[in-house]
mmCIF file of C-alpha atoms (C1' of nucleotides) in Angstrom:
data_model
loop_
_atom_site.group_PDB
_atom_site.id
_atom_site.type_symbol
_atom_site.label_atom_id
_atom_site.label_comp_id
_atom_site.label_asym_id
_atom_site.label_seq_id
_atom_site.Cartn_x
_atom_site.Cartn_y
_atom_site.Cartn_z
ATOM 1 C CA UNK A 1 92.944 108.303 92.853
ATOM 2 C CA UNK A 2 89.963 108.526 95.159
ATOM 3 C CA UNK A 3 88.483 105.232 96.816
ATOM 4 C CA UNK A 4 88.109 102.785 94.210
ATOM 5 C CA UNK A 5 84.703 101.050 93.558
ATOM 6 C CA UNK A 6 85.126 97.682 95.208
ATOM 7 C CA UNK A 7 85.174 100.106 98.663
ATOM 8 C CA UNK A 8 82.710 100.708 101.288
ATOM 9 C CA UNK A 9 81.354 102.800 103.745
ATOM 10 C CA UNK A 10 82.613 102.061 107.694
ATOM 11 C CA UNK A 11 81.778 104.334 110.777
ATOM 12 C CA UNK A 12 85.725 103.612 111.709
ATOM 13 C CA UNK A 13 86.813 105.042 108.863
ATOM 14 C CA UNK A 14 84.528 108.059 108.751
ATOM 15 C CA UNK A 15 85.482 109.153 112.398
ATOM 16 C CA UNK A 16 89.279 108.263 111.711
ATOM 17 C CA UNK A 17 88.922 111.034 108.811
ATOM 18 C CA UNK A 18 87.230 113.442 111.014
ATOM 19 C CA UNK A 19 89.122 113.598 113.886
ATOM 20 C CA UNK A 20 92.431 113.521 112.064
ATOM 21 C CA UNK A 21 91.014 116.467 109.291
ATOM 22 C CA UNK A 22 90.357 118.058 112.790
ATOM 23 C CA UNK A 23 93.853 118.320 113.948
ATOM 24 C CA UNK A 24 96.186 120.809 112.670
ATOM 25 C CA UNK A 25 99.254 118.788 114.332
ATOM 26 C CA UNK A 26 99.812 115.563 113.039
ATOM 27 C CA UNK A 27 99.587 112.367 115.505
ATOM 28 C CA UNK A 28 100.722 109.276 115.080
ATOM 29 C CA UNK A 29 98.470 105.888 114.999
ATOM 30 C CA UNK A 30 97.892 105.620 118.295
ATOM 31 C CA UNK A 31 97.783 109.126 119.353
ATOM 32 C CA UNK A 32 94.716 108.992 117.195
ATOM 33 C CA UNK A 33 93.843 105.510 118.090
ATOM 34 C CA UNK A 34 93.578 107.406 121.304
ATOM 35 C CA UNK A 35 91.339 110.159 120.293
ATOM 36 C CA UNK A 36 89.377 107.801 118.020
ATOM 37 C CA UNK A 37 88.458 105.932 121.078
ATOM 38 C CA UNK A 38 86.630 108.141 123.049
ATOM 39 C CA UNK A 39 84.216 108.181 119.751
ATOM 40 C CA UNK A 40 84.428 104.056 119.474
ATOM 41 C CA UNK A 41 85.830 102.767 121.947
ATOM 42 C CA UNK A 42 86.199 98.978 120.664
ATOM 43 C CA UNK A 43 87.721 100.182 117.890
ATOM 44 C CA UNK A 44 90.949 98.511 117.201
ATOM 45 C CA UNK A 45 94.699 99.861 116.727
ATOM 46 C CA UNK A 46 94.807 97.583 113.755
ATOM 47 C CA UNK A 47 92.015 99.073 112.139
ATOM 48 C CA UNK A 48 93.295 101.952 112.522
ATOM 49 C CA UNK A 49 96.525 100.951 110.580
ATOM 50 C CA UNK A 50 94.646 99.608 107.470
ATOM 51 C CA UNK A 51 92.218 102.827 107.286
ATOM 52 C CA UNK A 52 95.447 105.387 107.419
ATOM 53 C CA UNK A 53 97.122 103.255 104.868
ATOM 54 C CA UNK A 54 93.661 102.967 102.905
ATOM 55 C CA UNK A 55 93.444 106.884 103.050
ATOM 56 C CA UNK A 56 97.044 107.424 101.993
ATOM 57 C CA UNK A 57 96.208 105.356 98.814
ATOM 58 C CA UNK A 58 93.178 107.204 98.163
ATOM 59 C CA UNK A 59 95.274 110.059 98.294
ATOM 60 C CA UNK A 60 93.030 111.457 101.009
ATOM 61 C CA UNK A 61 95.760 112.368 103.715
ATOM 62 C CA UNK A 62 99.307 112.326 103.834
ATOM 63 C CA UNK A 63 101.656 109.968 105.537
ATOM 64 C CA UNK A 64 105.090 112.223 106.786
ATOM 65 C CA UNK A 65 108.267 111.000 107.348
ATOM 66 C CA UNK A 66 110.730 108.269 105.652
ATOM 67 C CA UNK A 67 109.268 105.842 103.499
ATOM 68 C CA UNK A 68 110.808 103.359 105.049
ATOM 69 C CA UNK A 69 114.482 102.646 106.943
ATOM 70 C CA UNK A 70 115.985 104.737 108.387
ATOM 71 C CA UNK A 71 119.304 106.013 106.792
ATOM 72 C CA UNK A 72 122.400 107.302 107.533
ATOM 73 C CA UNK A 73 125.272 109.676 105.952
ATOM 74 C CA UNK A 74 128.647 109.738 106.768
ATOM 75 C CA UNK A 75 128.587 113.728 105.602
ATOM 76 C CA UNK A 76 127.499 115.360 108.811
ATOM 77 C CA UNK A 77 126.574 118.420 107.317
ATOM 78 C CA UNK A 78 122.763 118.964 106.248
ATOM 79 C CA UNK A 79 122.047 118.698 102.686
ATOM 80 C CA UNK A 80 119.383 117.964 100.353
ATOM 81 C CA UNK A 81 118.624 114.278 99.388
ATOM 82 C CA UNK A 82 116.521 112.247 96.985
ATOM 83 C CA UNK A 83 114.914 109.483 97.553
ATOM 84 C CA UNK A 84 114.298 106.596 94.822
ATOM 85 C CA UNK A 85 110.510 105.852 95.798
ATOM 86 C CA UNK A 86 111.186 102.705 93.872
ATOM 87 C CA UNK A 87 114.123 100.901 95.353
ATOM 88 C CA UNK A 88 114.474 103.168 98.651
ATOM 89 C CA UNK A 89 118.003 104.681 97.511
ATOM 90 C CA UNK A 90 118.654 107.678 98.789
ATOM 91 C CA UNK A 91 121.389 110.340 97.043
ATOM 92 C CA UNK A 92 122.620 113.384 97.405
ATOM 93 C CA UNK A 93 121.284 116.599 95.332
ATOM 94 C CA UNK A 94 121.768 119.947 94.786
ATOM 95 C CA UNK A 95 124.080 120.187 97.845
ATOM 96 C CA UNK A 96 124.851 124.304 97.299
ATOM 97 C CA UNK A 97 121.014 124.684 97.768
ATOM 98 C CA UNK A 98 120.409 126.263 100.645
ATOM 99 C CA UNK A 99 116.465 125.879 103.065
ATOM 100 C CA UNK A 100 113.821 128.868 102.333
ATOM 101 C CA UNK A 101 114.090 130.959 104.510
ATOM 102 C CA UNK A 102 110.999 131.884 106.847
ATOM 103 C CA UNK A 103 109.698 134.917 107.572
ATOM 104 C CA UNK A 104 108.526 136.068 111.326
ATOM 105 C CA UNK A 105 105.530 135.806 110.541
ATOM 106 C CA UNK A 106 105.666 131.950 109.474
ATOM 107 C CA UNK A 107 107.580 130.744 112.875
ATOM 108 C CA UNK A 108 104.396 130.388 115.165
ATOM 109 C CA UNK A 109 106.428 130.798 118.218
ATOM 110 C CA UNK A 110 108.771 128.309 116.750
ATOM 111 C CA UNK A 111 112.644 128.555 116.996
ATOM 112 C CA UNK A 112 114.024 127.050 114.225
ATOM 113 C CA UNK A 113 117.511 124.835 114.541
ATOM 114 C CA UNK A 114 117.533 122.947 110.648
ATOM 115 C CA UNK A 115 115.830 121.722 107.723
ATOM 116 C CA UNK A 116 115.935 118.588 106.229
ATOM 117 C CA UNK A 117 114.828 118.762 102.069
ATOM 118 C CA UNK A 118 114.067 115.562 100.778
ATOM 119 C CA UNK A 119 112.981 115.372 96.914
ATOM 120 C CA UNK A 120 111.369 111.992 95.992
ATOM 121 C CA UNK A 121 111.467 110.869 92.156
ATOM 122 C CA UNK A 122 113.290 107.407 90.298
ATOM 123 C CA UNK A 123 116.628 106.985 89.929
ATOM 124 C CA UNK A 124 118.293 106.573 86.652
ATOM 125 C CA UNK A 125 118.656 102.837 87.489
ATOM 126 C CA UNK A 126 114.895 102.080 88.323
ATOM 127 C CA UNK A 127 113.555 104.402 85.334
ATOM 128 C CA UNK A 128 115.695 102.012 83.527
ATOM 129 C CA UNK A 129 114.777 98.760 84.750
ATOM 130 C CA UNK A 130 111.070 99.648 84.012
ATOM 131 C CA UNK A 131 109.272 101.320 81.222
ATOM 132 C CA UNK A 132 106.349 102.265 84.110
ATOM 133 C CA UNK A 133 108.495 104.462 85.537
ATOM 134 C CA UNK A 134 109.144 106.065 82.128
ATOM 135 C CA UNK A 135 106.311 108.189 82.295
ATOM 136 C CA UNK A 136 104.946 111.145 85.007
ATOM 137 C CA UNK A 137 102.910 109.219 86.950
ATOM 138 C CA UNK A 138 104.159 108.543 90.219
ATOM 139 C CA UNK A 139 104.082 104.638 91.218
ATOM 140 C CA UNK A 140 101.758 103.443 94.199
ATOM 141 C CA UNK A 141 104.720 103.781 96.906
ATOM 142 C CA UNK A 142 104.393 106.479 99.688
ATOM 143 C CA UNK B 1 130.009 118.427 120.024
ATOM 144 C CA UNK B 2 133.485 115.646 119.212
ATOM 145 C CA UNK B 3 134.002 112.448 121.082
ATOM 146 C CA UNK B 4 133.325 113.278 124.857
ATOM 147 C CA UNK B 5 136.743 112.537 126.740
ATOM 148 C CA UNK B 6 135.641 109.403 128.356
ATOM 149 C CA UNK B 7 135.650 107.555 124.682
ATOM 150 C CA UNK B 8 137.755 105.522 123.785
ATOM 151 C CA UNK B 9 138.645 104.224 119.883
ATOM 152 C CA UNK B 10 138.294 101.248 119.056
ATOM 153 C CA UNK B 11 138.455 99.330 115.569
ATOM 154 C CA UNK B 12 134.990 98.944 114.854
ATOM 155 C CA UNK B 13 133.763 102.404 115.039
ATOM 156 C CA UNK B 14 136.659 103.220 112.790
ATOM 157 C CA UNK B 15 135.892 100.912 110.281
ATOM 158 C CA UNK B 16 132.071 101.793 110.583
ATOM 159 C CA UNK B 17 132.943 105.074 110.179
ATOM 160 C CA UNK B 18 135.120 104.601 106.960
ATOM 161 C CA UNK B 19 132.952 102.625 105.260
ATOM 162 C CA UNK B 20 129.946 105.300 105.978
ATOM 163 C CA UNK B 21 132.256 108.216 104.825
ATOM 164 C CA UNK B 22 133.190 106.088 101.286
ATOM 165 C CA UNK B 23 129.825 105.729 100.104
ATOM 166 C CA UNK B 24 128.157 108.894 98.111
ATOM 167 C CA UNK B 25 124.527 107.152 98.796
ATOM 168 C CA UNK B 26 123.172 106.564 102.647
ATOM 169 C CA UNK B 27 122.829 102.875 103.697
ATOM 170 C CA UNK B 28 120.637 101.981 106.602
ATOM 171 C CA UNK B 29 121.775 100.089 109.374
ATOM 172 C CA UNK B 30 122.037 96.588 108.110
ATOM 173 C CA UNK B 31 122.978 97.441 104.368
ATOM 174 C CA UNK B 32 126.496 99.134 106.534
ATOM 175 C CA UNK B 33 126.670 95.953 108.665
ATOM 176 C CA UNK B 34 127.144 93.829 105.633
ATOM 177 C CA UNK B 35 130.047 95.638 104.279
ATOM 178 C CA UNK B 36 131.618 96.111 107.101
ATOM 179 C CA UNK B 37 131.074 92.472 107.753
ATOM 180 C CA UNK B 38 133.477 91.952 104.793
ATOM 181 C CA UNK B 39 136.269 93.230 106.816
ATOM 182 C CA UNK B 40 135.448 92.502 110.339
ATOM 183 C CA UNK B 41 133.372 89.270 110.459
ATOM 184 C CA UNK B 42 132.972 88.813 113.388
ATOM 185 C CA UNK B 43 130.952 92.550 114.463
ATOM 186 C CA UNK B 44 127.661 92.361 115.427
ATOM 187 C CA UNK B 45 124.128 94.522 114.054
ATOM 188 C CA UNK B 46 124.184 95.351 117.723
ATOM 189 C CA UNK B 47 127.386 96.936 117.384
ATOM 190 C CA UNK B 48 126.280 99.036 114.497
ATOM 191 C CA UNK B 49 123.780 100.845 115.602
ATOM 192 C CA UNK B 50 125.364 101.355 118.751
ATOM 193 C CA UNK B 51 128.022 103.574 116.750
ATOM 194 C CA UNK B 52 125.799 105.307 114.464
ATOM 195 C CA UNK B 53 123.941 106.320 117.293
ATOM 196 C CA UNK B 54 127.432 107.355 119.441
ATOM 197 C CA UNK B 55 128.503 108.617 115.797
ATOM 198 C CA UNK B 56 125.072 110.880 115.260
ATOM 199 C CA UNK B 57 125.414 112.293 118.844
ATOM 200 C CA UNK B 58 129.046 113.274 118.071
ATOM 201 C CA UNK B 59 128.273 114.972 115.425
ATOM 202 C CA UNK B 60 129.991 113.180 112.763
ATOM 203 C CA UNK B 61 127.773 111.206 110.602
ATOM 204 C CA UNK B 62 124.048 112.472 110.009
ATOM 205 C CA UNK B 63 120.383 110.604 110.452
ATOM 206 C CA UNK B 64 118.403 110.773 107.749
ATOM 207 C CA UNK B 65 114.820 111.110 107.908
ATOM 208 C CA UNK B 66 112.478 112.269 111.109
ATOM 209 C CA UNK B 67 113.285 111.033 114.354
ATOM 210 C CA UNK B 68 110.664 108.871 115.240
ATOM 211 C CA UNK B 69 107.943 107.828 114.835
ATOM 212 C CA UNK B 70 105.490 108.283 111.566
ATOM 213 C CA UNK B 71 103.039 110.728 111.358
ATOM 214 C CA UNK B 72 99.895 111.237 109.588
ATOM 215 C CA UNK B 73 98.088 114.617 108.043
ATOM 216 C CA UNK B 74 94.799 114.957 107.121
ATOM 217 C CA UNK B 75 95.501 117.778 104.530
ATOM 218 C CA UNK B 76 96.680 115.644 101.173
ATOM 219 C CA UNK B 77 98.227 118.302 99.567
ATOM 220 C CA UNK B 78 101.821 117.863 100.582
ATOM 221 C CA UNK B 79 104.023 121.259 102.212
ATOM 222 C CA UNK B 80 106.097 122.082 104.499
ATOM 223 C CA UNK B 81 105.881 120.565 108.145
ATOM 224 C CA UNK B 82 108.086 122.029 111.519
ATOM 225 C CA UNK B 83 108.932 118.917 114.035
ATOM 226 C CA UNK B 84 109.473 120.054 117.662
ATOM 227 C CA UNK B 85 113.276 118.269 118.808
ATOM 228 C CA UNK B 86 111.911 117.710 122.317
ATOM 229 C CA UNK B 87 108.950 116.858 122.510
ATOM 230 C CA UNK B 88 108.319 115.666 118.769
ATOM 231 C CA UNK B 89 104.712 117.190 117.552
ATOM 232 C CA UNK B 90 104.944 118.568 114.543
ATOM 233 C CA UNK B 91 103.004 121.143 112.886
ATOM 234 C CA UNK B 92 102.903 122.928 109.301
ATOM 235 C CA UNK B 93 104.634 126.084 108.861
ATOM 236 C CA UNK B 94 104.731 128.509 105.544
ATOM 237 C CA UNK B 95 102.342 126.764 103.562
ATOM 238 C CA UNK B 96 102.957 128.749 100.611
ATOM 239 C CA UNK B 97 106.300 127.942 100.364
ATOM 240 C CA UNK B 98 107.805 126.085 97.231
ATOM 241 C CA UNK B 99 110.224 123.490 97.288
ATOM 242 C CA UNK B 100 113.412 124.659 95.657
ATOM 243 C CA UNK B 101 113.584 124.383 91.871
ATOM 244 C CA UNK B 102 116.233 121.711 90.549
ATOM 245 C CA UNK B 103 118.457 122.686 87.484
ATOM 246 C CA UNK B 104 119.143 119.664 85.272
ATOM 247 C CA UNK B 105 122.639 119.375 86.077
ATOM 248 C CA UNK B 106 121.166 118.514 89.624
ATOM 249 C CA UNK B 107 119.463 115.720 88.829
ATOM 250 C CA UNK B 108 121.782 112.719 87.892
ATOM 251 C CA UNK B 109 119.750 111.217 86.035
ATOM 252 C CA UNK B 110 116.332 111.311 88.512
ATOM 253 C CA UNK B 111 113.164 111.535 87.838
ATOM 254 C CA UNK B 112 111.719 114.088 90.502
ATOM 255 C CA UNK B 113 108.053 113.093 91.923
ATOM 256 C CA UNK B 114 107.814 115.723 94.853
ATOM 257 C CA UNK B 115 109.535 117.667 97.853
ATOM 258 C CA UNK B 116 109.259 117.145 101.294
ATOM 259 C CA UNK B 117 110.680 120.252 103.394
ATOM 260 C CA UNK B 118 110.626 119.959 106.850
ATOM 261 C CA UNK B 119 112.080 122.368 109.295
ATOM 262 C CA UNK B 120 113.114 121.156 112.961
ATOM 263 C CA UNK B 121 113.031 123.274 115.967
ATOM 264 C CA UNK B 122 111.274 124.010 119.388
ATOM 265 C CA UNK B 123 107.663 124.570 119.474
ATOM 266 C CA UNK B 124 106.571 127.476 121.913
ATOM 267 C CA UNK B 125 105.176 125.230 124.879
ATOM 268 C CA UNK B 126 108.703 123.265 124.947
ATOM 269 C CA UNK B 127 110.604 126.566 124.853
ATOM 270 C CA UNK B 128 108.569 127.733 127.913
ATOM 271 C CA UNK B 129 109.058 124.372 129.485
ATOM 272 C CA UNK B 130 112.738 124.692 129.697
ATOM 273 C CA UNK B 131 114.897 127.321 129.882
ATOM 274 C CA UNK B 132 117.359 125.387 128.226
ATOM 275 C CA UNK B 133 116.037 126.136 124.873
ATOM 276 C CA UNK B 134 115.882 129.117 124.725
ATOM 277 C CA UNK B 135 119.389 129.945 123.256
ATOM 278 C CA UNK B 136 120.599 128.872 120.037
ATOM 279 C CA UNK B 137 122.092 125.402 120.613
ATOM 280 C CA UNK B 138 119.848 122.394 120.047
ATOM 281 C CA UNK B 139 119.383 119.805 122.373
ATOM 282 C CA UNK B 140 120.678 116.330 122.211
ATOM 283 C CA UNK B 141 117.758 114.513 120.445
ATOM 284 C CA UNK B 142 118.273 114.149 117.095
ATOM 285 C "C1'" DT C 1 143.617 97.848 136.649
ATOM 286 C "C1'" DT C 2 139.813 100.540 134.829
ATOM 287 C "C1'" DC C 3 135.876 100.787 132.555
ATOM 288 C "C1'" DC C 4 134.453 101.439 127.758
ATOM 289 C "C1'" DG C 5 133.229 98.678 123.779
ATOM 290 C "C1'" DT C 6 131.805 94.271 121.954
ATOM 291 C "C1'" DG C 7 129.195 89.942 120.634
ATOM 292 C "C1'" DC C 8 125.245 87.570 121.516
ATOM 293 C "C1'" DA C 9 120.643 87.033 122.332
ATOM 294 C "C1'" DA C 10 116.590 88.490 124.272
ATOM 295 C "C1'" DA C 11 113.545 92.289 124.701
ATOM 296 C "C1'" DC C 12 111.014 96.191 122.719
ATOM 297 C "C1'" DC C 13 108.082 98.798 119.933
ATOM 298 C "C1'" DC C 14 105.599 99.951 116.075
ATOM 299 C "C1'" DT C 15 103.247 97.974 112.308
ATOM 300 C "C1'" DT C 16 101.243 94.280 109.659
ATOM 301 C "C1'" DT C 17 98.490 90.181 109.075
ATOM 302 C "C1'" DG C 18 95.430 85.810 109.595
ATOM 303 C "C1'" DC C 19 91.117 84.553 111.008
ATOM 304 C "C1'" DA C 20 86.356 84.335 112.161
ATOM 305 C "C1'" DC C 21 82.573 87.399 112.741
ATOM 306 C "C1'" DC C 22 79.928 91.550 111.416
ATOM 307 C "C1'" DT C 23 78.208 95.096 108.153
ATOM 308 C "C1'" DT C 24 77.415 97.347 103.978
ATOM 309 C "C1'" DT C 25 75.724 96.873 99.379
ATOM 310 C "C1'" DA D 1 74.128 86.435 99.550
ATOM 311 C "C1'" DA D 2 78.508 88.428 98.461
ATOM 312 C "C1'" DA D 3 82.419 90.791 99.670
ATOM 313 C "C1'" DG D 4 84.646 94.298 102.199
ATOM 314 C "C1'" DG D 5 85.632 95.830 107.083
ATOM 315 C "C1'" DT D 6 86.467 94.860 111.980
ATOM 316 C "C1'" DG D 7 88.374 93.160 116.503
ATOM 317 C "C1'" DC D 8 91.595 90.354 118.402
ATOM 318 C "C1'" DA D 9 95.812 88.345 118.888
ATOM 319 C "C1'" DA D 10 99.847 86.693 117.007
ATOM 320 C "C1'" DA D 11 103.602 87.481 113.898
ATOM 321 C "C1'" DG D 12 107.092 90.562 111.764
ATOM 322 C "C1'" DG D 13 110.947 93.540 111.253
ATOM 323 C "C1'" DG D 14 113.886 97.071 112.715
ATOM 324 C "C1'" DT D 15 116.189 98.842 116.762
ATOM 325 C "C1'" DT D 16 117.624 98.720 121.535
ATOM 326 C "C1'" DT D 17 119.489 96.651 125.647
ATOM 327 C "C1'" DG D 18 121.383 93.403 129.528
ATOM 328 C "C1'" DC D 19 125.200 90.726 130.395
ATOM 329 C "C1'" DA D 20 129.700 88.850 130.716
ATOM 330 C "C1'" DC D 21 133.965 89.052 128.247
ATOM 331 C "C1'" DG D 22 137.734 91.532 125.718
ATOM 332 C "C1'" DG D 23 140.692 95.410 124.918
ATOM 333 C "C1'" DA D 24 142.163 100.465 125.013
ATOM 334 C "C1'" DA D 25 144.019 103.740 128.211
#
DNA sequence: TTCCGTGCAAACCCTTTGCACCTTT
DNA sequence: AAAGGTGCAAAGGGTTTGCACGGAA
């Protein structure tokens, strides 16, 4: 899972993985473009792009949010989904389960309004249409 | 939080809205546009996402995934994450928290890879910012 | 008669990609 | 030298928006 063989070394990448290891808030590309700048400052947004999508392969950090589209539900009450990480379906699960609740102590001077739970797995048609998916291992999507 | 007096109906939101409220999975934008194509021809994407957005604000469909904009983390091992609704950081909250167990009834047939929980709210500089959020109703952003 | 909603197309914005040059191995 | 990585700029793809027309109130 970590950086295959055929991979090398870069100064980009090395201060991309610093400075965003360094955070403990989570910027998007160009918020660390931004900060990545004032270490290289001809450093480009692109490159940028293909080392935090390098790194998420390597399993190194974590990309948030939707894998993809954005989708919509004509239930307007929150709920838990799941989303195929094959085909990009998304269903409904579980809907009596209810968010974990947080203690004081976990809030950080947040106020909390919602939750959104989103499991990620295959759906019955994808774990059908291929045997790869048969197994535990989790295919190369996000 | 229902359709502000100055709306008006009109046929496409209706259908838009049916359509939405008849599937039990969550199209994106375009996937809606096509079947509602199949009974008005003639509506445009445009169109679309101008009622899904009209539809989100009023409270009757929901959005599915984060707001905005992706989002990186240099910590690999995936957990729990807090977005702020107005200004959009986001930061990690109860670390030690578990996603929810699933029974097998729950699944439908899914193949569960991993969780994402992520709690929305106002972060403590936004809540001094504004006076306006510091009661319990959230603001307009989604 | 208002003025909100629509269709159309262009504009936007974030992200990805092709290419020639540079750097690591 | 070979092959991956970079900067730059253009292309892509989803979403938003300006405008003039159509339709609900």
């Amino acid at each position: 899972m970590n950086a295959p063989s055929g991979q090398r070394a870069s100064r980009q990448r090395e201060v991309i993985l610093r400075e965003l290891c360094g955070l403990r808030c989570h910027p998007t590309a160009d918020e660390l473009y931004d900060r990545v700048r004032k270490t290289l400052p001809r450093i480009s947004l692109g490159t940028v792009y293909r080392n935090l999508e390098l790194m998420t392969e390597n399993g190194l950090i974590l990309k948030l949010g939707p894998g993809e589209r954005r989708r919509f539900d004509g239930n307007a009450h929150p709920h838990p989904h799941v989303r195929c990480l094959a085909c990009g379906r998304v269903d409904d699960i579980a809907p009596e389960l209810e968010p974990p609740a947080l203690t004081d102590a976990d809030l950080q001077g947040y106020q909390i309004i919602g939750c959104t739970i989103e499991y990620t797995g295959i759906c019955p048609d994808c774990r059908q249409a291929s045997p790869a998916f048969l197994g535990t291992v989790p295919p190369g999507e996000d």
